[in-house]
Every structure is written in C-alpha cells, then in structure tokens.
Coordinates of C-alpha atoms in Angstrom, one line a residue:
M41 CA -20.1 -51.0 -33.2
V42 CA -19.9 -48.2 -30.4
R43 CA -23.7 -47.8 -30.7
R44 CA -24.4 -51.4 -30.2
I45 CA -21.7 -51.4 -27.0
D46 CA -23.4 -48.4 -26.0
R47 CA -27.0 -48.9 -26.5
Y48 CA -26.1 -52.6 -24.4
I49 CA -24.5 -50.6 -22.0
V50 CA -27.1 -48.8 -21.4
R51 CA -29.9 -51.3 -20.9
Q52 CA -27.3 -52.5 -17.6
L53 CA -27.6 -49.5 -15.9
V54 CA -31.5 -49.5 -16.8
V55 CA -32.3 -52.4 -14.9
A56 CA -30.4 -52.2 -12.6
I57 CA -31.1 -48.3 -11.4
F58 CA -34.5 -49.6 -11.8
F59 CA -33.2 -52.9 -9.3
V60 CA -31.3 -50.9 -7.2
L61 CA -34.2 -47.7 -7.2
I62 CA -37.2 -50.2 -5.8
C63 CA -35.0 -51.5 -2.9
L64 CA -33.9 -48.7 -1.8
T65 CA -37.7 -47.2 -2.2
A66 CA -38.8 -49.5 -0.3
A67 CA -36.7 -50.4 2.7
I68 CA -36.7 -46.4 3.1
W69 CA -40.9 -46.4 2.7
L70 CA -41.0 -48.8 4.8
T71 CA -39.4 -47.7 7.7
Q72 CA -40.5 -43.8 7.5
S73 CA -43.8 -45.5 7.2
L74 CA -43.1 -46.4 10.3
R75 CA -43.6 -43.7 11.4
L76 CA -47.1 -43.7 11.2
I77 CA -48.6 -46.3 12.9
D78 CA -50.0 -44.2 15.6
L79 CA -52.1 -42.5 13.7
I80 CA -53.9 -45.9 12.6
V81 CA -53.5 -46.9 16.1
N82 CA -54.7 -43.6 18.0
R83 CA -56.7 -41.6 15.6
G84 CA -58.7 -44.3 14.2
L85 CA -57.4 -44.2 11.0
P86 CA -58.4 -46.0 7.5
I87 CA -56.1 -48.0 6.1
T88 CA -56.7 -46.7 2.6
T89 CA -55.5 -43.5 4.1
F90 CA -52.1 -44.7 5.7
L91 CA -51.4 -46.5 3.1
Y92 CA -52.2 -42.7 0.8
L93 CA -49.7 -40.8 3.2
T94 CA -47.3 -43.5 2.7
V95 CA -47.4 -42.7 -0.7
L96 CA -47.0 -39.1 -0.8
L97 CA -43.3 -39.5 0.7
L98 CA -42.4 -41.5 -1.9
P99 CA -41.7 -38.2 -4.1
Q100 CA -39.3 -37.4 -1.3
F101 CA -38.1 -40.6 -1.3
L102 CA -37.3 -41.3 -4.2
A103 CA -35.0 -37.3 -4.8
L104 CA -32.4 -38.8 -1.9
V105 CA -32.4 -42.7 -3.1
L106 CA -32.1 -41.1 -7.1
P107 CA -28.2 -40.5 -6.9
V108 CA -26.7 -44.0 -4.5
A109 CA -28.8 -46.0 -7.4
C110 CA -27.2 -44.2 -10.4
F111 CA -24.0 -44.7 -8.2
A112 CA -24.7 -48.8 -7.1
A113 CA -26.2 -49.3 -10.7
I114 CA -23.0 -48.0 -12.3
L115 CA -20.5 -50.2 -10.0
F116 CA -22.7 -53.2 -10.5
T117 CA -23.6 -52.9 -14.1
Y118 CA -19.7 -52.8 -15.1
N119 CA -17.7 -54.7 -12.5
R120 CA -19.7 -58.2 -13.8
M121 CA -18.4 -57.0 -16.8
M122 CA -15.0 -56.9 -16.5
S123 CA -15.2 -60.0 -14.4
D124 CA -17.1 -61.3 -17.6
S125 CA -13.6 -60.0 -20.0
E126 CA -16.0 -58.3 -22.0
M127 CA -15.0 -55.0 -21.6
V128 CA -11.5 -56.6 -21.9
V129 CA -12.2 -57.3 -24.9
M130 CA -14.6 -54.1 -25.6
F131 CA -11.2 -51.9 -24.8
G132 CA -9.3 -54.4 -27.4
S133 CA -11.6 -53.2 -30.3
G134 CA -10.7 -50.3 -29.6
V135 CA -13.1 -48.3 -27.5
G136 CA -11.7 -46.3 -24.8
P137 CA -12.5 -45.3 -20.8
L138 CA -14.1 -42.6 -22.2
S139 CA -16.3 -43.6 -25.2
L140 CA -16.9 -46.6 -23.1
A141 CA -17.8 -44.2 -19.8
R142 CA -20.7 -42.2 -22.2
P143 CA -23.3 -44.7 -21.1
A144 CA -22.9 -43.7 -17.8
L145 CA -22.8 -40.8 -17.4
A146 CA -25.7 -39.9 -20.4
C147 CA -27.7 -42.3 -17.5
A148 CA -26.5 -40.3 -14.7
L149 CA -28.2 -37.3 -16.4
G150 CA -31.2 -38.5 -17.4
V151 CA -31.1 -39.8 -14.3
T152 CA -30.0 -36.2 -13.3
V153 CA -33.4 -34.6 -15.3
I154 CA -35.4 -37.3 -13.3
G155 CA -34.6 -35.7 -10.1
Y156 CA -34.8 -31.9 -10.7
A157 CA -38.2 -32.7 -12.1
I158 CA -39.0 -34.7 -8.7
M159 CA -37.2 -31.9 -6.6
L160 CA -39.1 -28.5 -8.6
Y161 CA -42.8 -30.5 -8.5
F162 CA -43.5 -33.8 -7.7
M163 CA -41.2 -33.7 -4.1
P164 CA -43.7 -29.5 -3.4
A165 CA -46.8 -31.2 -4.5
A166 CA -47.8 -34.2 -3.2
Y167 CA -45.3 -33.0 0.3
R168 CA -47.8 -29.4 0.8
D169 CA -50.7 -32.7 0.1
F170 CA -48.7 -35.0 2.8
K171 CA -49.2 -32.0 5.6
D172 CA -52.6 -30.6 4.7
L173 CA -54.0 -34.0 4.6
Q174 CA -51.9 -34.8 8.3
F175 CA -52.7 -31.7 10.0
Q176 CA -56.3 -32.4 8.8
I177 CA -56.4 -36.1 10.5
R178 CA -54.4 -35.4 13.3
N179 CA -57.4 -31.9 13.9
N180 CA -60.5 -34.0 12.5
Y181 CA -61.9 -33.9 16.3
S182 CA -65.1 -35.7 14.9
N183 CA -63.2 -39.0 14.9
V184 CA -60.8 -38.4 17.4
L185 CA -62.3 -37.7 19.7
L186 CA -66.1 -40.2 19.2
R187 CA -63.8 -43.5 21.0
E188 CA -64.9 -44.9 23.2
G189 CA -63.1 -45.9 26.4
V190 CA -59.8 -44.5 25.1
F191 CA -57.9 -40.9 26.2
T192 CA -57.1 -39.1 24.1
S193 CA -55.2 -35.8 23.4
V194 CA -56.8 -32.9 22.1
G195 CA -53.8 -30.6 20.5
D196 CA -51.4 -30.6 23.3
R197 CA -52.7 -30.2 26.4
L198 CA -56.6 -31.3 26.1
T199 CA -57.0 -34.6 26.5
V200 CA -61.2 -36.0 26.5
F201 CA -62.5 -39.4 26.9
I202 CA -65.7 -40.6 25.7
R203 CA -66.6 -44.6 28.1
Q204 CA -69.6 -44.7 25.3
Q205 CA -71.5 -43.1 22.5
N206 CA -75.0 -44.7 20.8
S207 CA -76.5 -44.6 17.2
D208 CA -77.6 -41.5 17.2
G209 CA -73.8 -39.5 17.8
Q210 CA -74.3 -38.8 21.6
L211 CA -72.2 -39.2 24.2
F212 CA -72.2 -40.9 27.6
G213 CA -69.9 -40.4 30.5
I214 CA -67.9 -37.3 30.0
L215 CA -64.1 -35.9 31.0
I216 CA -62.4 -33.1 29.5
H217 CA -59.4 -31.8 31.6
D218 CA -58.5 -28.2 29.9
G219 CA -55.2 -26.8 30.3
R220 CA -54.5 -24.9 27.5
D221 CA -55.0 -21.8 30.7
P222 CA -51.5 -23.4 32.6
A223 CA -52.8 -20.9 35.2
N224 CA -56.9 -22.9 35.4
P225 CA -56.5 -25.7 33.8
E226 CA -59.4 -27.1 34.9
T227 CA -61.0 -30.5 35.1
L228 CA -64.8 -31.2 33.3
I229 CA -67.6 -34.8 33.9
A230 CA -70.7 -35.1 32.2
E231 CA -73.4 -37.2 32.0
Q232 CA -73.7 -36.9 29.0
G233 CA -73.3 -34.4 25.7
A234 CA -72.9 -34.4 22.0
L235 CA -69.7 -32.9 20.3
V236 CA -71.4 -30.1 17.3
I237 CA -68.9 -29.2 14.3
T238 CA -69.8 -25.5 13.8
D239 CA -68.3 -22.9 12.1
E240 CA -66.4 -21.4 14.1
G241 CA -65.2 -25.3 15.0
P242 CA -65.7 -27.8 16.9
R243 CA -67.3 -28.0 20.4
V244 CA -68.3 -30.4 23.0
V245 CA -72.2 -29.4 24.6
M246 CA -72.5 -31.6 28.5
V247 CA -75.2 -31.8 30.3
N248 CA -75.3 -32.5 33.2
G249 CA -71.7 -31.5 35.1
N250 CA -69.2 -30.6 37.3
R251 CA -66.6 -28.6 36.6
Q252 CA -62.7 -28.7 39.1
T253 CA -60.0 -26.3 39.1
R254 CA -57.9 -26.1 41.6
D255 CA -56.8 -22.2 43.2
T256 CA -52.3 -20.7 43.5
Q257 CA -53.3 -22.8 46.7
G258 CA -54.5 -26.1 46.5
R259 CA -58.3 -25.6 46.9
Q260 CA -60.0 -26.7 44.7
T261 CA -63.6 -25.7 43.1
T262 CA -66.5 -27.7 41.8
L263 CA -69.6 -25.9 39.8
Y264 CA -72.0 -28.1 38.4
F265 CA -73.7 -27.6 35.6
D266 CA -76.5 -29.2 34.1
R267 CA -75.3 -28.0 30.6
Y268 CA -71.7 -26.8 29.3
T269 CA -70.4 -25.6 25.9
V270 CA -66.6 -26.6 25.8
E271 CA -65.5 -25.1 22.6
I272 CA -62.2 -27.6 21.1
G273 CA -60.3 -25.7 18.6
T274 CA -61.0 -23.3 15.7
M275 CA -59.4 -26.1 13.1
Q276 CA -59.9 -24.6 9.7
Q277 CA -58.2 -20.7 10.9
E278 CA -54.8 -22.6 12.0
F279 CA -55.3 -24.6 9.1
A280 CA -55.5 -21.1 6.8
G281 CA -52.9 -20.2 9.0
R282 CA -50.6 -22.7 8.8
W283 CA -47.2 -22.3 8.1
R284 CA -45.9 -23.6 5.2
E285 CA -42.7 -25.5 5.3
P286 CA -39.4 -24.9 3.0
R287 CA -40.4 -28.9 1.9
E288 CA -43.8 -27.0 0.0
R289 CA -43.2 -24.9 -1.7
F290 CA -42.2 -24.8 -4.8
L291 CA -39.4 -22.7 -5.8
M292 CA -41.0 -19.5 -6.8
E293 CA -41.6 -19.2 -3.3
L294 CA -39.5 -20.2 -2.2
L295 CA -37.6 -16.9 -3.4
A296 CA -40.1 -14.5 -3.0
E297 CA -40.3 -12.0 -0.4
S298 CA -42.5 -12.1 1.8
D299 CA -43.7 -10.0 5.7
N300 CA -45.0 -13.3 7.2
P301 CA -43.3 -13.6 10.7
D302 CA -42.3 -17.1 10.3
D303 CA -40.4 -16.2 6.7
V304 CA -37.9 -14.1 8.3
R305 CA -37.8 -15.5 10.7
F306 CA -36.5 -18.7 8.9
R307 CA -35.3 -17.1 6.3
N308 CA -32.1 -18.9 5.6
R309 CA -33.7 -22.9 6.1
L310 CA -36.4 -21.2 3.0
I311 CA -33.4 -20.0 1.0
T312 CA -31.4 -23.8 2.0
E313 CA -33.9 -25.1 0.4
V314 CA -33.7 -23.4 -3.1
H315 CA -30.1 -24.8 -3.3
N316 CA -31.1 -27.9 -1.8
R317 CA -33.5 -28.8 -5.2
L318 CA -31.0 -26.7 -7.0
A319 CA -28.2 -28.8 -6.5
S320 CA -29.5 -31.9 -4.6
P321 CA -30.0 -33.7 -8.1
L322 CA -26.4 -32.8 -9.0
L323 CA -25.4 -35.5 -6.5
T324 CA -26.1 -37.7 -9.3
I325 CA -23.7 -37.1 -11.7
G326 CA -20.7 -37.0 -9.9
F327 CA -21.4 -40.1 -6.8
A328 CA -21.6 -41.3 -11.4
M329 CA -18.2 -39.8 -11.9
I330 CA -16.7 -41.5 -8.5
G331 CA -17.5 -44.5 -9.4
L332 CA -16.9 -44.2 -13.6
A333 CA -12.6 -43.2 -11.7
A334 CA -12.8 -46.6 -9.3
L335 CA -13.6 -48.7 -12.2
F336 CA -11.1 -47.4 -14.5
S337 CA -8.2 -46.0 -12.9
G338 CA -6.0 -48.7 -13.0
E339 CA -5.9 -52.9 -13.9
F340 CA -9.0 -55.0 -14.3
S341 CA -7.2 -57.8 -12.1
R342 CA -10.2 -58.5 -9.9
R343 CA -7.9 -57.7 -6.4
G344 CA -6.8 -54.7 -7.2
R345 CA -10.7 -53.4 -8.6
T346 CA -12.4 -54.7 -5.5
A347 CA -10.0 -52.2 -3.4
R348 CA -11.3 -49.2 -6.1
L349 CA -14.0 -50.7 -6.0
L350 CA -15.0 -50.2 -2.0
A351 CA -13.2 -46.8 -1.7
A352 CA -15.9 -45.6 -4.0
V353 CA -18.3 -46.6 -1.7
V354 CA -16.4 -45.0 1.4
I355 CA -16.2 -41.3 -0.9
M356 CA -19.2 -41.6 -2.0
L357 CA -20.8 -41.8 1.5
A358 CA -18.3 -39.3 2.4
C359 CA -19.4 -36.4 0.2
Q360 CA -23.3 -37.8 1.2
A361 CA -22.2 -36.7 4.2
L362 CA -20.6 -33.9 2.9
Y363 CA -23.8 -32.3 1.6
F364 CA -25.9 -33.2 4.9
A365 CA -22.9 -31.2 6.9
A366 CA -23.4 -28.4 4.7
M367 CA -27.3 -28.4 4.2
S368 CA -27.4 -28.2 8.5
L369 CA -24.0 -25.6 8.1
A370 CA -26.2 -23.1 5.8
Q371 CA -29.0 -23.1 7.5
R372 CA -27.4 -21.6 10.1
N373 CA -25.3 -19.0 8.3
V374 CA -26.8 -19.2 4.5
A375 CA -23.1 -18.1 3.3
A376 CA -22.4 -21.6 3.0
V377 CA -24.9 -22.6 0.1
G378 CA -22.1 -22.5 -2.0
L379 CA -20.5 -25.9 0.0
L380 CA -23.3 -27.4 -1.3
Y381 CA -22.1 -28.3 -4.8
L382 CA -18.6 -29.4 -4.2
P383 CA -20.1 -32.7 -2.8
S384 CA -21.1 -33.0 -6.9
L385 CA -18.5 -30.6 -8.7
L386 CA -15.3 -32.6 -7.1
P387 CA -16.3 -35.6 -8.4
L388 CA -17.1 -34.6 -11.5
V389 CA -13.6 -32.9 -11.5
L390 CA -11.4 -34.9 -10.5
G391 CA -13.3 -37.7 -12.4
L392 CA -12.9 -36.6 -16.1
Y393 CA -9.2 -35.5 -14.8
V394 CA -8.7 -39.4 -14.0
L395 CA -10.8 -41.0 -17.9
V396 CA -9.1 -38.5 -19.9
R397 CA -5.3 -39.9 -17.8
R398 CA -6.3 -43.3 -18.7
R399 CA -7.1 -42.2 -22.7
R400 CA -3.9 -41.4 -22.6
R401 CA -2.6 -44.7 -21.4
P402 CA -5.3 -47.3 -21.6
P403 CA -5.4 -50.0 -18.7
A404 CA -3.1 -53.4 -17.6
Y405 CA -4.6 -56.3 -18.3
A406 CA -4.0 -58.2 -15.8
D407 CA -2.9 -62.8 -16.4
P408 CA -6.5 -64.2 -16.9
A409 CA -4.4 -67.6 -15.0
T410 CA -3.9 -64.4 -12.0
A411 CA -7.2 -62.4 -12.3
G412 CA -9.4 -64.2 -9.6

C-alpha cells in the first residue's frame, strides 16, 4: 500500500513540477529575450538566429527555476491532498509524516541530479556557444556595415554610415567617424567604396573622398584622397583572445591554475563559480524541506495551514536572497564561499528535525465542520 501511495504522490508531483517549470522558464525566457531585441533591430539578425540564441540561454534559466519549481509543486500537491482529506485518510491508515514526505524527497533528489547535470555540463556548454555567437554577431562587420541609411556603431568608438549599396556590393555615400584614438579623432567621407574581408580583418576601401581631423587648438585639417583604406578591426584575433567568463567554463577549467592576467585578476569569481556549481543544485533539497516542514508542522485546518504556507514562501525567498548575497560577498572575499551552502543545509537539518518530531507526535486533525 505504501508503494502505491508513493507512486501516486510522485505522479502528482512530477506533473506539478513540469507545469511550474514551464511557466517560470517561459516567463524568464521572454523577459530576458527582450535584451536581445537590439540584435534584430540594430544588427539585422535573422529571427532563426535570434531564437537559437535564446534557446542557448535556457539551461541557465532552468538551473535558476528548478529549485523554486520543485518547492512550488510540493506545496501545491500536498496542500491539495490535505484540502481533499486524502492526507487525513493516509494518516488514518498508519502512514507517518516521514513516509508521506518520502515521494517529495525522492522528486527533490531527482531534480537535484538534473540540476547538477545542467550546472556541470549543459549550462557552460550552451553559454559558451551563446557568447561566441554573440561576439561574432556583434563583430560581423560585413552584415553591420552593409545597412543603408543607418548610423551604425562598430565597437566602442567607430561609427559608419552608408547611403546606398548596389547589387555588386559597391558602396556609395560613405561616412566613417573614427574615434579609436581619442587624441586624434577623424572623420572620413567618400563618394564610393567597398568592404573587403582580409586575413587581418575587415577593411573599407574608400574612393574619391576626404579625411578631416581637428587638432588640440580646434583647427580643422582636410586631406583629399583618391583612395584610402580604413581598418575596421581584427575580429579573429579578438575572438581568439576573448576572455571566457566563469559561466562559460567547465568545472576543470575553473579549477585549473592559469597565468592569464584576467584569470589572476578575477580569481575570486572563478573560485566562487566552482562553489556555485556545487551548491546551487542543493537548494532544491533545502527548499523541499522548507515546504515539507511547513506542511507537517501543525494541524491540517485550512486557517493554520495557510499561515504556514505563507511562512514557507517567505523563508524560501529569504534563503534565495541569502544565496545571492553570499555569491556577491564571495566574489569580493573568497573566504565567504562556505556561506553558499548555508541556504541548503540549514533548511535540510531543521526540516528533518520537524519531520522526526512529527513522527513521534501525530498531527492534529481539525474538525471537518470547522476546517473551512
């Protein structure tokens, strides 16, 4: 009989977890996707590439919402069973709190394993592809420059305008403002030209134009030319030398010693990310214990149960906030990484204490006539 009860509760929990997970992930996915809209508006990005970019962010969102989804599913499922008096019948048949909590803990353990798979492999792999593709899109000058009638920023201090482009790729009405050398900014105007991709990087060949500069005294100098070449950038060299963020790296890459100046500079962030990968999946078990402790810590009356459920939500949010605060603190002082495990282990210990105590003292049942 106990196994049948376990299977019944597990089925209810799995359905609820999937439902909450889909809702939360979709909400976060939609809001975060808005940050990539500029790639369509300003970069002419195809909708298929845009969707692929957003899909690459899904493992990151899943890792964030999995503990919350499991927590919400446990509260919803067990609260419904209590409201329908199913839990009362199970207690009456001799099933104790620990036995009833076992399906929830099994689901939480399964979600934790999935969380580790995401954090240790799928998230860094997907986020690395996302950052690589994002870098290539933002530095794909052939797509960026060939947009007619638009002032386009390329990099931090380079602005390009093209009036027209014909079917052969020839450019007309070219204006480039180059402020990459703050001491000597220059503006170039040409009647026509072309974008040339070389091994050293993309270049704009300008024909029949002038180059305008202004010295420190404010005097303008104009140089007329028949042909002039502007180097736009060296994307391949920049790509090869791009520093990978901690979220892009696999666990062994985070642990590896490196003489890279950026790795040395951000060593605290790398170490903190190691512990984040190990600690964040444990939040699922901690949050599950918060929900179970709230559900089984008092009588089954609706009034008392509602107060406990609200308290559980507040405690869960406080633990989540504590985790984010510990992350921020550990990035500044690596000695604080141990605090990342506190929001998981503390609810686990206290929750087990509540369940064991309730095992010795059966829950109080409210009078059905007054339970509403």
